[in-house]
Coordinates of C-alpha atoms and ligand atoms in Angstrom, one line a residue:
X122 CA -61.0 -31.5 23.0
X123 CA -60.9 -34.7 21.2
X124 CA -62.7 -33.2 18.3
X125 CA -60.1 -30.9 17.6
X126 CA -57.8 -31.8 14.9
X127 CA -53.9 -30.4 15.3
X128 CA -53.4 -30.7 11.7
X129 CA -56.3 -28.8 10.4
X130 CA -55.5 -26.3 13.1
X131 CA -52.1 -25.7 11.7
X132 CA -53.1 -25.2 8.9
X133 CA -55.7 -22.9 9.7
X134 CA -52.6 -20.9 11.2
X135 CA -51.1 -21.1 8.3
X136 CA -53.7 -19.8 6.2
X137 CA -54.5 -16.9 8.9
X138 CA -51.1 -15.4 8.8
X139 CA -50.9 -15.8 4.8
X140 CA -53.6 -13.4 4.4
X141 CA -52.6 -10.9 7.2
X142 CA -48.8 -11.3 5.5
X143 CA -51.1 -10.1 2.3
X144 CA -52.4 -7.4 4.3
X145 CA -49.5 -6.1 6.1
X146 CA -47.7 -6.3 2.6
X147 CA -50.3 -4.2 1.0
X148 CA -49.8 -1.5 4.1
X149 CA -46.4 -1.5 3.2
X150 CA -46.8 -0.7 -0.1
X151 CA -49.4 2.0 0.4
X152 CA -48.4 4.0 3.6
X153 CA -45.1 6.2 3.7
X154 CA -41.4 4.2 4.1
X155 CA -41.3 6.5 7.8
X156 CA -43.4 3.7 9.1
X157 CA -41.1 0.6 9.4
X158 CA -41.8 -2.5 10.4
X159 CA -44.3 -3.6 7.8
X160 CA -42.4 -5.6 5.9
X161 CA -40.4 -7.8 7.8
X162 CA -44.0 -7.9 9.6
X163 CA -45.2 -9.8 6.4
X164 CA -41.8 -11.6 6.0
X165 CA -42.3 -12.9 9.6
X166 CA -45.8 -14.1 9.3
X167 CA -44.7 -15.8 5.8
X168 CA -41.8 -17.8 7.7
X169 CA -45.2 -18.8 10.2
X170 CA -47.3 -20.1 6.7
X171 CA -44.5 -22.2 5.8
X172 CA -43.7 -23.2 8.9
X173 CA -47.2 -23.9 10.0
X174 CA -47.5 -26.2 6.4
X175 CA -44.2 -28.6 6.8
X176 CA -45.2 -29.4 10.7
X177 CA -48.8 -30.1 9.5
X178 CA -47.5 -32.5 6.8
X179 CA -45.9 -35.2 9.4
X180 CA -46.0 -38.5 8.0
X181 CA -46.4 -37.1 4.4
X182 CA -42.9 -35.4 3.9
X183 CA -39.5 -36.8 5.5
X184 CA -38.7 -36.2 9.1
X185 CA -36.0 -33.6 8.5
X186 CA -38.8 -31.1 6.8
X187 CA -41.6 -31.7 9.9
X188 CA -39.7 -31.6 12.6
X189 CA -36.3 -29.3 12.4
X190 CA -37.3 -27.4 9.1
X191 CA -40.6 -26.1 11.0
X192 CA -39.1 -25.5 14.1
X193 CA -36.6 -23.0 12.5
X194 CA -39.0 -21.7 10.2
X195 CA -41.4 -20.9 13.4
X196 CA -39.1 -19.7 15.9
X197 CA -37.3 -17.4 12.8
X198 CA -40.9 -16.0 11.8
X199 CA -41.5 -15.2 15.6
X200 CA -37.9 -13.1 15.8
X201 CA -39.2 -11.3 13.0
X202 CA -42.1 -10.3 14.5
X203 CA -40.2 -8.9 17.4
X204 CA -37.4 -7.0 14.9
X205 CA -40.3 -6.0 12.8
X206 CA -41.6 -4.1 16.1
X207 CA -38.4 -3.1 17.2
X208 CA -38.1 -1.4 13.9
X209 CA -41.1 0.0 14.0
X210 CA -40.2 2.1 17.6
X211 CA -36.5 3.2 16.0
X212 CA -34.9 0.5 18.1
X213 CA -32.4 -1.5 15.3
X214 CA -32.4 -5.3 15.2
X215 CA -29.5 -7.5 15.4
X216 CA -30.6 -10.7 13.6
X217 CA -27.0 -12.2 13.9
X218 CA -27.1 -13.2 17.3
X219 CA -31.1 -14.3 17.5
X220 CA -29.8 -16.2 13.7
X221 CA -26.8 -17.8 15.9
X222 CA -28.8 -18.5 18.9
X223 CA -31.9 -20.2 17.1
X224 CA -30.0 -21.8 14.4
X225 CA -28.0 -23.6 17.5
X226 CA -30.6 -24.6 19.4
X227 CA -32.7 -26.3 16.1
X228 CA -28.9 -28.2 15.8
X229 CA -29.6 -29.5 19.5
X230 CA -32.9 -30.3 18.9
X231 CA -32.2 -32.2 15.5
X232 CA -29.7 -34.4 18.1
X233 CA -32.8 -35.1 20.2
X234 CA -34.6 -36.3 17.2
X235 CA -32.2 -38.3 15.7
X236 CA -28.8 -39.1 17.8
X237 CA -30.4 -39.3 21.1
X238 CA -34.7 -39.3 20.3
X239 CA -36.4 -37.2 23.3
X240 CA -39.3 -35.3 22.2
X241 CA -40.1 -33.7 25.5
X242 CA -36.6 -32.2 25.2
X243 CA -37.2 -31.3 21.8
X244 CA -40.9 -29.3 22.9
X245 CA -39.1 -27.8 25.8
X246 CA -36.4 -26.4 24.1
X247 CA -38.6 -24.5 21.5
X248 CA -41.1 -23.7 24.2
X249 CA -38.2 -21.7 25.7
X250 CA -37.1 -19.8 22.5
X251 CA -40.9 -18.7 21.9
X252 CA -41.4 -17.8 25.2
X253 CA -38.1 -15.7 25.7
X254 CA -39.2 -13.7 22.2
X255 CA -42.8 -13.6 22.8
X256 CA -42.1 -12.2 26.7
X257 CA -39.4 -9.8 24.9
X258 CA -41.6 -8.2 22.2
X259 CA -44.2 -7.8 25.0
X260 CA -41.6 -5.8 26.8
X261 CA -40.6 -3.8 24.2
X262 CA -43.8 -2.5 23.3
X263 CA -45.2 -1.7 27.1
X264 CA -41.5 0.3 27.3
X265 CA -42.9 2.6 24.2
X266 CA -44.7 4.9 27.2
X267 CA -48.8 5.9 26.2
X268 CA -50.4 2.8 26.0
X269 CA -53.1 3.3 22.7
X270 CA -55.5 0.5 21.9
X271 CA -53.5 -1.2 19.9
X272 CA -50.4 -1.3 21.8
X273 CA -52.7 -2.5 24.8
X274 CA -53.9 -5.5 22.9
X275 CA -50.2 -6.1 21.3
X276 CA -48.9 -6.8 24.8
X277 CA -51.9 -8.2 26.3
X278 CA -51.9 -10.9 23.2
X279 CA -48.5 -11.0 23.9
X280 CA -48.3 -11.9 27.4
X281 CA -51.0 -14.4 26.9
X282 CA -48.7 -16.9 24.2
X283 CA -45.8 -16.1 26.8
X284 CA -47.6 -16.8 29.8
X285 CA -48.9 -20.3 27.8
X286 CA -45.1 -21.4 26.8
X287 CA -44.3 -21.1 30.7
X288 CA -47.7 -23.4 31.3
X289 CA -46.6 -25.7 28.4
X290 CA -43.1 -26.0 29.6
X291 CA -44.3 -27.1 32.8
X292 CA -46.8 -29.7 31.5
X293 CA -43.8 -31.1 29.7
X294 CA -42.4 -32.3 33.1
X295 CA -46.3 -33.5 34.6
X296 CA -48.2 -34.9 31.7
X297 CA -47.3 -37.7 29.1
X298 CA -46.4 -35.5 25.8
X299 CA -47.1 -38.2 23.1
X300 CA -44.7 -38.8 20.3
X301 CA -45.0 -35.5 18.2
X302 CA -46.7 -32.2 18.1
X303 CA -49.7 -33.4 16.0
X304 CA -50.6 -35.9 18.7
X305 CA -54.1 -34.7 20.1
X306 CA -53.3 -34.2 23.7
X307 CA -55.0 -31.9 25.1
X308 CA -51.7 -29.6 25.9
X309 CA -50.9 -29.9 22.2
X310 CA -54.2 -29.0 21.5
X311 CA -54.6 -25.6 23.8
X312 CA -50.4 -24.2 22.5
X313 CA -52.0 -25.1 18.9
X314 CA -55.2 -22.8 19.2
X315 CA -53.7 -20.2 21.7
X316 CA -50.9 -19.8 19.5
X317 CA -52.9 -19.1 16.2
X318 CA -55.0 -16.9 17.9
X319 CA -52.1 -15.3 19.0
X320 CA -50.7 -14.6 16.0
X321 CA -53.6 -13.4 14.3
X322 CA -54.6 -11.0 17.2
X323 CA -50.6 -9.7 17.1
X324 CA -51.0 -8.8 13.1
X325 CA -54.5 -7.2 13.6
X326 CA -52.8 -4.8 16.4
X327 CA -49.5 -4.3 13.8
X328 CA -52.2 -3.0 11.5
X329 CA -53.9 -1.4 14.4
X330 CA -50.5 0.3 15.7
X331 CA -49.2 1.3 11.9
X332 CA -52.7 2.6 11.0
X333 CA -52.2 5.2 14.3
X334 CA -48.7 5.9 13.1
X335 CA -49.7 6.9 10.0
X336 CA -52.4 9.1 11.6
X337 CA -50.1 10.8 13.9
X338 CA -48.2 11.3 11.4
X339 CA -50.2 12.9 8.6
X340 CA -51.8 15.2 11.8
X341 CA -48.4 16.3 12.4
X342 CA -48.2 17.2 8.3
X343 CA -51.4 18.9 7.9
X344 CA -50.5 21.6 10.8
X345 CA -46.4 22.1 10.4
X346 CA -45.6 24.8 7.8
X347 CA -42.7 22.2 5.5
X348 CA -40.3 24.5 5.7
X349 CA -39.5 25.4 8.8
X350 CA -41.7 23.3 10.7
X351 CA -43.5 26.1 12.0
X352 CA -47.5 25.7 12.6
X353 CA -49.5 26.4 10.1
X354 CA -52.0 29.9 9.6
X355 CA -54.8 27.7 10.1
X356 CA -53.7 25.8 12.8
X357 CA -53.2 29.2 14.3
X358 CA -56.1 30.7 13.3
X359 CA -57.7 27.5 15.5
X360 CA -55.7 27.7 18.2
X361 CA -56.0 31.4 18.9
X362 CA -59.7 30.9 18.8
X363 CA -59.5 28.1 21.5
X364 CA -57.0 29.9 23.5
X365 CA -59.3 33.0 23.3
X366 CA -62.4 31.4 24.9
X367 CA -60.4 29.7 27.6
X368 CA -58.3 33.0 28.7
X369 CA -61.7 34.7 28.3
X370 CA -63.5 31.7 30.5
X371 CA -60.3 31.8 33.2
X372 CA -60.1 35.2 33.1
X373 CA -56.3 35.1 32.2
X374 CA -54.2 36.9 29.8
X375 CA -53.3 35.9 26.9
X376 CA -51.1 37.9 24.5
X377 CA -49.8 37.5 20.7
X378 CA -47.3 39.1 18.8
X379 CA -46.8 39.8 15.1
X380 CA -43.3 39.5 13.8
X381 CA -42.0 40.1 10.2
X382 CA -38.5 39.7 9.1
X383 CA -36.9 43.4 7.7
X384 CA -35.6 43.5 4.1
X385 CA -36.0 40.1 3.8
X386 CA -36.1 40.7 0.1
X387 CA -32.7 41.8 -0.1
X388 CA -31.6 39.0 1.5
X389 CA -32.7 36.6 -1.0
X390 CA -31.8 38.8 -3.7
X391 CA -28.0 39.2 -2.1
X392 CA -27.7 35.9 -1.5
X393 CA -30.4 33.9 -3.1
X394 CA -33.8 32.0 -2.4
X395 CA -31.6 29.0 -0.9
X396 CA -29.8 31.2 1.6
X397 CA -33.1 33.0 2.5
X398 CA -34.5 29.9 3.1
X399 CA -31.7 28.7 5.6
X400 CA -32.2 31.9 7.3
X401 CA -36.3 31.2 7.8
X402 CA -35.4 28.0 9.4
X403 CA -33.1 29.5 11.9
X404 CA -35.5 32.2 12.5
X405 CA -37.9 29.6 13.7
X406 CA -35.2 27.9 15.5
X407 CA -34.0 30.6 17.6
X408 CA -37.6 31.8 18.4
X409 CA -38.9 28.3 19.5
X410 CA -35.6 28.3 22.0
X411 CA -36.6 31.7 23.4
X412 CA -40.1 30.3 24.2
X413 CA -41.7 27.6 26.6
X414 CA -43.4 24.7 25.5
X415 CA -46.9 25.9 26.0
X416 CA -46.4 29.0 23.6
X417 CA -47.4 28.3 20.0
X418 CA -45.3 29.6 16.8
X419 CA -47.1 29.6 13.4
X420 CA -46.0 31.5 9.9
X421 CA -48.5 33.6 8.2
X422 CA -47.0 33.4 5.1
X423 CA -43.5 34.4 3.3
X424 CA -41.7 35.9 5.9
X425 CA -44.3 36.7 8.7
X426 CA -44.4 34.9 12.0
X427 CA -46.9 34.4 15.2
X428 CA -46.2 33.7 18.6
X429 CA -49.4 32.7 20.3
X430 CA -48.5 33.1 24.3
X431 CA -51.1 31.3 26.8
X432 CA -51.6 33.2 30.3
X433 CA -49.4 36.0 29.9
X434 CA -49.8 39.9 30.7
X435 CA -48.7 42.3 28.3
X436 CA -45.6 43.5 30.2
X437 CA -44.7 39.7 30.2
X438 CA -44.7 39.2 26.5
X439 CA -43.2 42.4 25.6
X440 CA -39.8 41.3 27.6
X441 CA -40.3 38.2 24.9
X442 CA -40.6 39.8 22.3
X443 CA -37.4 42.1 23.0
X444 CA -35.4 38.8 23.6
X445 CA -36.7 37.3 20.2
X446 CA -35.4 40.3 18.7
X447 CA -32.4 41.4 20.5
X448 CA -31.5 37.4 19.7
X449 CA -31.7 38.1 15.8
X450 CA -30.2 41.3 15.8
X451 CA -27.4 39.9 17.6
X452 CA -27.2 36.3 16.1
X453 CA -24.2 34.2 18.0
X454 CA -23.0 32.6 14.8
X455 CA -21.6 35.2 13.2
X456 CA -21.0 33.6 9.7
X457 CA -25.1 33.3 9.5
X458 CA -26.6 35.8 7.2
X459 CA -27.9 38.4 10.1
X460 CA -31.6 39.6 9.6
X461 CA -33.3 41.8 12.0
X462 CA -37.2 41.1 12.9
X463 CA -39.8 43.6 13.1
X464 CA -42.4 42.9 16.3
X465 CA -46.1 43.9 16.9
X466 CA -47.4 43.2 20.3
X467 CA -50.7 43.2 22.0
X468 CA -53.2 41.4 24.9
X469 CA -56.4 40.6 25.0
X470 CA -57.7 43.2 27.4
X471 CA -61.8 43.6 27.0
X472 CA -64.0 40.9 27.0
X473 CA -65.6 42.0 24.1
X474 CA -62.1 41.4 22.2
X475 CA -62.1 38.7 19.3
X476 CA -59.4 36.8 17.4
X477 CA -59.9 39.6 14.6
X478 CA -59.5 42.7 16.9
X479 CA -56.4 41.1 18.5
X480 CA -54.8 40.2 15.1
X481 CA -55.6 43.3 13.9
X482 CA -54.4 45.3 16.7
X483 CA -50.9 43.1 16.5
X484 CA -50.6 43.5 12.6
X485 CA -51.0 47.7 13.2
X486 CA -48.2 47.5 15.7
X487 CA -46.2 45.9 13.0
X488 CA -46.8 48.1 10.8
X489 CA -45.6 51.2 13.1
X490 CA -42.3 48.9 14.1
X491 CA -41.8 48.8 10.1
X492 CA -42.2 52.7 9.8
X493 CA -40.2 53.6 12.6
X494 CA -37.0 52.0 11.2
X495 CA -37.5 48.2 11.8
X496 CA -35.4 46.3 14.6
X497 CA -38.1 47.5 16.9
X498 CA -41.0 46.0 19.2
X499 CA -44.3 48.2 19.4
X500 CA -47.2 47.8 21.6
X501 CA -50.6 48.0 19.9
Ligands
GTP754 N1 -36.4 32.4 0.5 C1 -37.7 32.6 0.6 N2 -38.2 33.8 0.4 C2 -39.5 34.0 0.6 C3 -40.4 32.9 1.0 N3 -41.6 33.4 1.1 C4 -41.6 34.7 0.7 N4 -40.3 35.1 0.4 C5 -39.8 36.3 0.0 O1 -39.8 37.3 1.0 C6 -39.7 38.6 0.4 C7 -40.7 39.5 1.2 O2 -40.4 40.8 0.6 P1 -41.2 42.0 1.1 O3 -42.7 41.7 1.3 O4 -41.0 43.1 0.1 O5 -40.7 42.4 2.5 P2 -39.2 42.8 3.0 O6 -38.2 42.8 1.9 O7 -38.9 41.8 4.1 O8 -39.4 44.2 3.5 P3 -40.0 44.7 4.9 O9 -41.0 43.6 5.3 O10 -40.7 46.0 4.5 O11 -38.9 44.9 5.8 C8 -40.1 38.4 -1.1 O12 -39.0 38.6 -1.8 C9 -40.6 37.0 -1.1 O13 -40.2 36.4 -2.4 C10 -39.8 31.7 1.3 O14 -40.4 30.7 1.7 N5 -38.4 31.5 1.1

């Protein structure tokens, strides 16, 4: 223990969260503004640096700037860590209070330093504050629900540095604290090292947790149509495939229809590409309402649709299929441009059929809706 210096570890804290503020700045700069967090990420883990600096330079700068300056700066860049995550999962900070509460309790320690000198008081007191944030951030992240990787480490890094403020409070009641944090006691010592590590584990698992946001993210992207947030044909395409084998494999049902808007020509020619395009997006809307959350809606292109529908007989999805278009030839909000939907339907019915056969057979039944007058569902 002895051979571990307080002051070159603080300022090898210092120097750890300088580079990952460099990195989580440079994510911020590079990934898409939906991803929050990053920045006051970096902002927090600057507020460490400097912190981390004026506390190593005791004896070299005046009292004020190593002893109430760091603890602000410390306990501020740990808030920020916190509000950085709690931006991150949608959940808005309120920096007033946590400003009001840490400013108030750096005023009471600055009494303890100077009107009535305690330093045990003064190391308890900040002990709490971290310990309350670090233990809160832990908390918020394990409410989030599925527990990736990085959201395991976050907490478990997390409830580490929390569980160490409850063992260094305590110490601070058993064992002789020295004069100042830079005294190499071997509690000093162990808060110094467990809390850098800490904080360099926490901003690998930001990078970690952004870095699957982004993923998710750009996943959801690549297979939603932008307009109306449909899937996309080659999602589709993929999905039909899989969902082919395993109805084939279970031996279950699974049925498709092909659905076409009627005339939609007209009604961007009567009342423009704009309007046509509102009436695409409620299209998709209505449909997705009428169906359950295993069922699978895709556009083909322009004005075509598919519903893919796992385990389900054809008598089953032809009642769908009537509902989808009974609901858009009778829309409930009358002062929405009213366009009716033309509907193929089919099942997968012999073993031998393939994605082809089935898409063909749904596209022919189309076809006959279209020539019989439209507004119409037709088996194929
Ligand atoms: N607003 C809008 N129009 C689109 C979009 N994609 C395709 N269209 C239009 O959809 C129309 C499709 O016209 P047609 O293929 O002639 O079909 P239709 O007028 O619906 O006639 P039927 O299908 O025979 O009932 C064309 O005018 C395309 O420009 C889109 O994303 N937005």
């Amino acid at each position: 223990m002895d051979t571990i210096d307080p002051r070159t570890t603080l300022v090898l804290i210092s120097t750890m969260s300088g580079l990952m503020a460099l990195v989580l700045y440079a994510l911020k700069r590079s990934y898409p503004p939906s991803i929050r967090g990053l920045g006051q990420w970096s902002k927090a883990l600057l507020f460490v640096v400097v912190g981390g600096a004026f506390a190593a330079s005791r004896g070299k700068l005046p009292e004020l700037f190593t002893t109430a300056v760091p603890n602000f700066l410390l306990c501020w860049g740990v808030y920020r860590l916190y509000s950085g995550s709690q931006s991150f999962f949608g959940v808005r900070p309120r920096p007033r209070p946590w400003l009001a509460f840490i400013g108030g309790v750096v005023l009471v320690t600055m009494w303890f330093t100077w009107g009535s000198p305690n330093y045990p008081m003064r190391l308890r007191m900040v002990t709490v504050v971290f310990g309350i944030l670090f233990g809160l951030h832990a908390w918020l992240i394990y409410r989030q629900g599925t527990l990736t990787f990085a959201r395991m480490l976050a907490i478990g890094t997390l409830a580490f540095i929390t569980l160490i403020q409850v063992a260094r409070l305590i110490t601070t009641f058993v064992f002789p604290m020295g004069s100042d944090v830079l005294d190499p006691t071997p509690q000093h010592i162990i808060f110094i090292v467990s809390f850098s590590f800490s904080i360099l584990l926490l901003s690998i698992s930001t990078v970690l947790m952004a870095g699957d946001s982004l993923r998710v993210e750009l996943e959801y992207l690549a297979t939603r149509d932008s307009l109306t947030n449909a899937l996309t044909r080659r999602y589709i395409d993929e999905a039909c495939d899989h969902e082919l084998a395993r109805s084939q494999r279970n031996e279950k049902p699974l049925a498709l229809l092909m659905m076409d808007l009627d005339h939609f020509k007209r009604v961007n020619d009567t009342y423009g590409h704009q309007a046509g395009d509102a009436v695409l997006v409620d299209f998709v809307k209505t449909v997705r309402a009428l169906l359950r959350s295993k069922d699978l809606l895709g556009r083909f292109g322009g004005e075509e649709f598919v519903v893919l529908l796992p385990e389900t007989p054809l008598d089953d999805a032809l009642v769908v299929a009537e509902r989808i278009r009974a609901a858009c030839a009778n829309p409930p909000d009358s002062t929405k441009i009213a366009c009716t939907v033309s509907i193929g339907v089919t099942a997968n019915a012999a073993s031998s059929d393939t994605v082809d056969t089935l898409m063909a057979r749904a596209d022919a039944a189309l076809y006959r809706a279209k020539s019989k007058g439209r507004n119409q569902v037709v088996i194929g």
